[in-house]
Coordinates of C-alpha atoms in Angstrom, one line a residue:
Chain A
X1 CA 0.0 0.0 0.0
X2 CA 1.2 3.5 -0.8
X3 CA -0.6 5.1 2.2
X4 CA -1.1 8.8 1.8
X5 CA 0.4 10.3 -1.3
X6 CA 1.0 14.0 -1.8
X7 CA 2.0 15.8 -5.0
X8 CA 3.9 17.9 -5.8
X9 CA 6.7 17.7 -3.2
X10 CA 8.0 21.2 -4.0
X11 CA 6.5 24.2 -5.7
X12 CA 7.3 27.8 -6.2
X13 CA 4.3 30.1 -6.9
X14 CA 4.2 33.8 -7.8
X15 CA 1.9 36.1 -5.8
X16 CA -1.6 35.9 -7.2
X17 CA -1.2 32.5 -8.8
X18 CA -3.4 29.5 -8.0
X19 CA -2.6 25.8 -7.5
X20 CA -4.0 22.6 -6.2
X21 CA -2.2 20.4 -3.8
X22 CA -3.1 16.8 -4.4
X23 CA -3.7 14.2 -1.7
X24 CA -4.7 10.6 -2.3
X25 CA -5.0 7.6 0.1
X26 CA -5.5 4.0 -0.7
X27 CA -6.5 2.8 2.8
X28 CA -10.2 3.4 2.5
X29 CA -10.0 6.0 5.3
X30 CA -13.1 8.1 5.9
X31 CA -11.5 11.0 7.7
X32 CA -8.9 13.2 6.0
X33 CA -7.1 16.4 7.0
X34 CA -4.9 19.2 5.7
X35 CA -2.4 20.9 8.0
X36 CA 0.2 23.5 7.5
X37 CA 3.5 23.6 9.3
X38 CA 5.4 26.7 10.1
X39 CA 8.7 26.9 12.1
X40 CA 8.0 27.0 15.8
X41 CA 4.3 26.9 15.3
X42 CA 3.6 23.2 15.2
X43 CA 0.9 22.1 12.8
X44 CA -2.3 24.0 12.2
X45 CA -5.5 22.5 10.8
X46 CA -6.7 24.1 7.5
X47 CA -9.6 21.9 6.5
X48 CA -10.9 18.4 7.2
X49 CA -13.4 15.9 5.8
X50 CA -15.3 13.0 7.5
X51 CA -16.4 11.5 4.3
X52 CA -17.1 12.0 0.6
X53 CA -19.1 15.2 0.1
X54 CA -18.5 16.4 3.6
X55 CA -15.9 19.1 4.4
X56 CA -15.4 21.6 7.2
X57 CA -13.1 24.4 8.2
X58 CA -10.3 24.0 10.6
X59 CA -8.3 26.7 12.5
X60 CA -6.7 28.5 9.5
X61 CA -9.0 28.1 6.4
X62 CA -8.7 31.6 4.9
X63 CA -7.2 31.5 1.4
X64 CA -7.9 27.8 0.9
X65 CA -10.6 25.6 -0.4
X66 CA -11.2 21.8 -0.5
X67 CA -13.4 19.3 -2.0
X68 CA -14.0 15.6 -1.3
X69 CA -15.7 13.9 -4.3
X70 CA -14.3 10.5 -3.5
X71 CA -13.1 8.6 -0.4
X72 CA -9.6 8.5 -1.8
X73 CA -8.9 12.1 -2.9
X74 CA -8.8 15.3 -0.8
X75 CA -7.3 18.2 -2.9
X76 CA -6.4 21.5 -1.4
X77 CA -6.9 24.6 -3.6
X78 CA -5.0 27.8 -3.1
X79 CA -6.5 30.8 -4.8
X80 CA -4.6 34.0 -5.2
X81 CA -1.4 32.9 -3.5
X82 CA 0.1 35.2 -0.9
X83 CA 3.6 35.1 0.8
X84 CA 1.8 34.2 4.1
X85 CA 0.9 30.8 2.5
X86 CA 4.6 29.9 2.2
X87 CA 4.7 26.7 4.3
X88 CA 4.9 23.0 4.4
X89 CA 1.5 21.3 3.8
X90 CA 0.7 17.9 5.2
X91 CA -2.3 15.7 4.3
X92 CA -3.3 13.0 6.8
X93 CA -6.0 10.3 7.2
X94 CA -7.6 8.0 9.8
X95 CA -10.2 5.2 9.3
X96 CA -12.9 7.2 11.3
X97 CA -13.9 8.1 14.8
X98 CA -11.7 6.5 17.4
X99 CA -8.2 6.6 18.9
X100 CA -6.3 6.3 15.6
X101 CA -3.0 7.8 14.9
X102 CA -2.8 9.8 11.7
X103 CA -1.1 8.4 8.6
X104 CA 0.7 11.4 7.1
X105 CA 1.8 12.1 3.6
X106 CA 5.4 13.2 3.0
X107 CA 4.4 16.9 2.6
X108 CA 4.4 19.6 0.0
X109 CA 6.9 22.5 0.5
X110 CA 5.3 25.6 -1.1
X111 CA 7.1 29.0 -1.5
X112 CA 5.2 32.0 -2.7
X113 CA 7.4 34.8 -4.1
Chain B
X1 CA -9.7 26.6 25.1
X2 CA -8.0 23.3 24.2
X3 CA -4.3 23.6 23.8
X4 CA -1.1 21.6 24.0
X5 CA 2.1 23.1 25.4
X6 CA 5.6 21.7 24.9
X7 CA 7.7 23.9 27.2
X8 CA 11.1 23.0 25.7
X9 CA 11.7 24.3 22.2
X10 CA 15.2 22.7 22.0
X11 CA 16.9 20.0 24.0
X12 CA 20.4 18.7 23.7
X13 CA 21.4 15.4 25.3
X14 CA 24.5 13.2 25.0
X15 CA 24.2 9.8 23.2
X16 CA 23.4 7.2 25.8
X17 CA 21.8 9.6 28.2
X18 CA 18.2 9.4 29.2
X19 CA 15.6 11.7 27.7
X20 CA 12.3 13.3 28.9
X21 CA 10.3 15.6 26.7
X22 CA 7.5 17.5 28.4
X23 CA 3.9 17.9 27.2
X24 CA 1.0 19.6 29.0
X25 CA -2.5 19.7 27.6
X26 CA -5.7 21.5 28.3
X27 CA -8.8 19.6 27.5
X28 CA -12.0 19.0 29.5
X29 CA -12.8 15.4 28.7
X30 CA -10.7 12.2 28.8
X31 CA -8.1 12.9 26.1
X32 CA -6.7 10.9 23.3
X33 CA -2.9 11.8 23.4
X34 CA -0.2 11.2 20.8
X35 CA 3.5 11.7 20.3
X36 CA 4.8 12.0 16.8
X37 CA 8.4 12.3 15.5
X38 CA 9.5 14.2 12.4
X39 CA 13.0 13.7 10.9
X40 CA 14.3 16.6 8.7
X41 CA 12.4 16.9 5.4
X42 CA 10.1 14.1 6.3
X43 CA 6.5 13.6 7.3
X44 CA 5.4 12.7 10.8
X45 CA 5.5 9.2 12.3
X46 CA 3.4 8.0 15.2
X47 CA 5.6 7.0 18.2
X48 CA 2.8 6.1 20.6
X49 CA -0.7 7.0 21.8
X50 CA -2.8 6.9 24.9
X51 CA -6.6 6.7 25.0
X52 CA -7.5 4.6 28.1
X53 CA -6.2 2.0 30.5
X54 CA -2.6 1.7 31.7
X55 CA -1.2 5.2 32.0
X56 CA 2.3 4.1 31.0
X57 CA 2.3 3.4 27.3
X58 CA 5.1 1.9 25.2
X59 CA 5.8 2.9 21.7
X60 CA 8.2 2.3 18.8
X61 CA 12.0 2.9 18.9
X62 CA 12.2 2.3 22.7
X63 CA 10.0 5.3 23.7
X64 CA 7.5 5.4 26.4
X65 CA 5.1 8.0 27.8
X66 CA 3.2 8.4 31.0
X67 CA -0.3 10.0 31.2
X68 CA -0.8 11.9 34.5
X69 CA -4.3 13.3 34.7
X70 CA -3.6 15.3 37.9
X71 CA -0.9 17.2 36.1
X72 CA -2.5 17.3 32.7
X73 CA 0.8 15.9 31.3
X74 CA 1.9 13.3 28.8
X75 CA 5.7 13.3 29.0
X76 CA 7.8 11.2 26.6
X77 CA 10.8 9.3 27.8
X78 CA 13.6 7.1 26.6
X79 CA 16.2 5.5 28.8
X80 CA 19.2 5.7 26.4
X81 CA 19.2 8.1 23.4
X82 CA 20.8 7.1 20.1
X83 CA 22.2 9.6 17.5
X84 CA 19.4 8.6 15.2
X85 CA 16.8 10.0 17.6
X86 CA 17.8 13.5 16.7
X87 CA 14.5 14.9 15.2
X88 CA 11.6 17.1 16.1
X89 CA 8.9 15.7 18.4
X90 CA 5.3 16.7 18.6
X91 CA 2.7 16.1 21.3
X92 CA -0.9 16.2 20.1
X93 CA -4.4 15.8 21.5
X94 CA -7.7 14.8 19.8
X95 CA -10.3 17.5 20.5
X96 CA -13.5 16.1 18.9
X97 CA -15.1 13.0 17.5
X98 CA -14.0 14.2 14.0
X99 CA -10.5 13.3 14.9
X100 CA -9.1 16.8 14.8
X101 CA -5.7 17.1 16.4
X102 CA -4.2 20.0 18.2
X103 CA -0.4 19.9 18.1
X104 CA 2.1 21.4 20.5
X105 CA 4.8 23.7 19.0
X106 CA 7.3 20.9 18.9
X107 CA 10.6 20.1 20.6
X108 CA 13.8 19.8 18.6
X109 CA 16.2 17.1 20.0
X110 CA 19.9 17.3 19.3
X111 CA 22.1 14.4 20.3
X112 CA 25.8 15.0 21.0
X113 CA 28.2 12.2 20.3

């Protein structure tokens, strides 16, 4: 099993550009999450989903959008990129409600210039 | 408000010495608690978790953690540190039945030869 796969691994965007960060899992997990990691700040939740067709905002959703049309995929969309969105983005998943540890993807390092 | 605090931003220990990383949480109900490790440029890997039962939990790579409800703490320990343990360590708590995690700021561990 591949687990949680994120693409791309690195990306440089210009201010105002848009892009989609891809996240796919092959474990049939219902719950999926997007976090951003900034130095000294830990990880902050951007958006999450508890199943296909269901998404909700996390702690820092401004400037981002998500969709969940299938169980496997949970893409994160950045519209009008800003320097404040320079960060490392992690996607994660768990089977559902319960004391499960996240399975994380390897991350996408995004720089906005 | 729910929160996780890791008081030590950076810790340096000698190889072979014991290690304790501190974690304090603020959460009203019985918490699900986790420790993750992140090597440079990598995603996060689950070390161990607590959700009920024995308050001393064993994890991978020789790590253990003790849940102390009276102190709202979940400190991570290892009897003898190896150079390969140098990494960043995150404590986290689940804050809802949707599996959302709140992370601490992280502790960077440096191991001296």
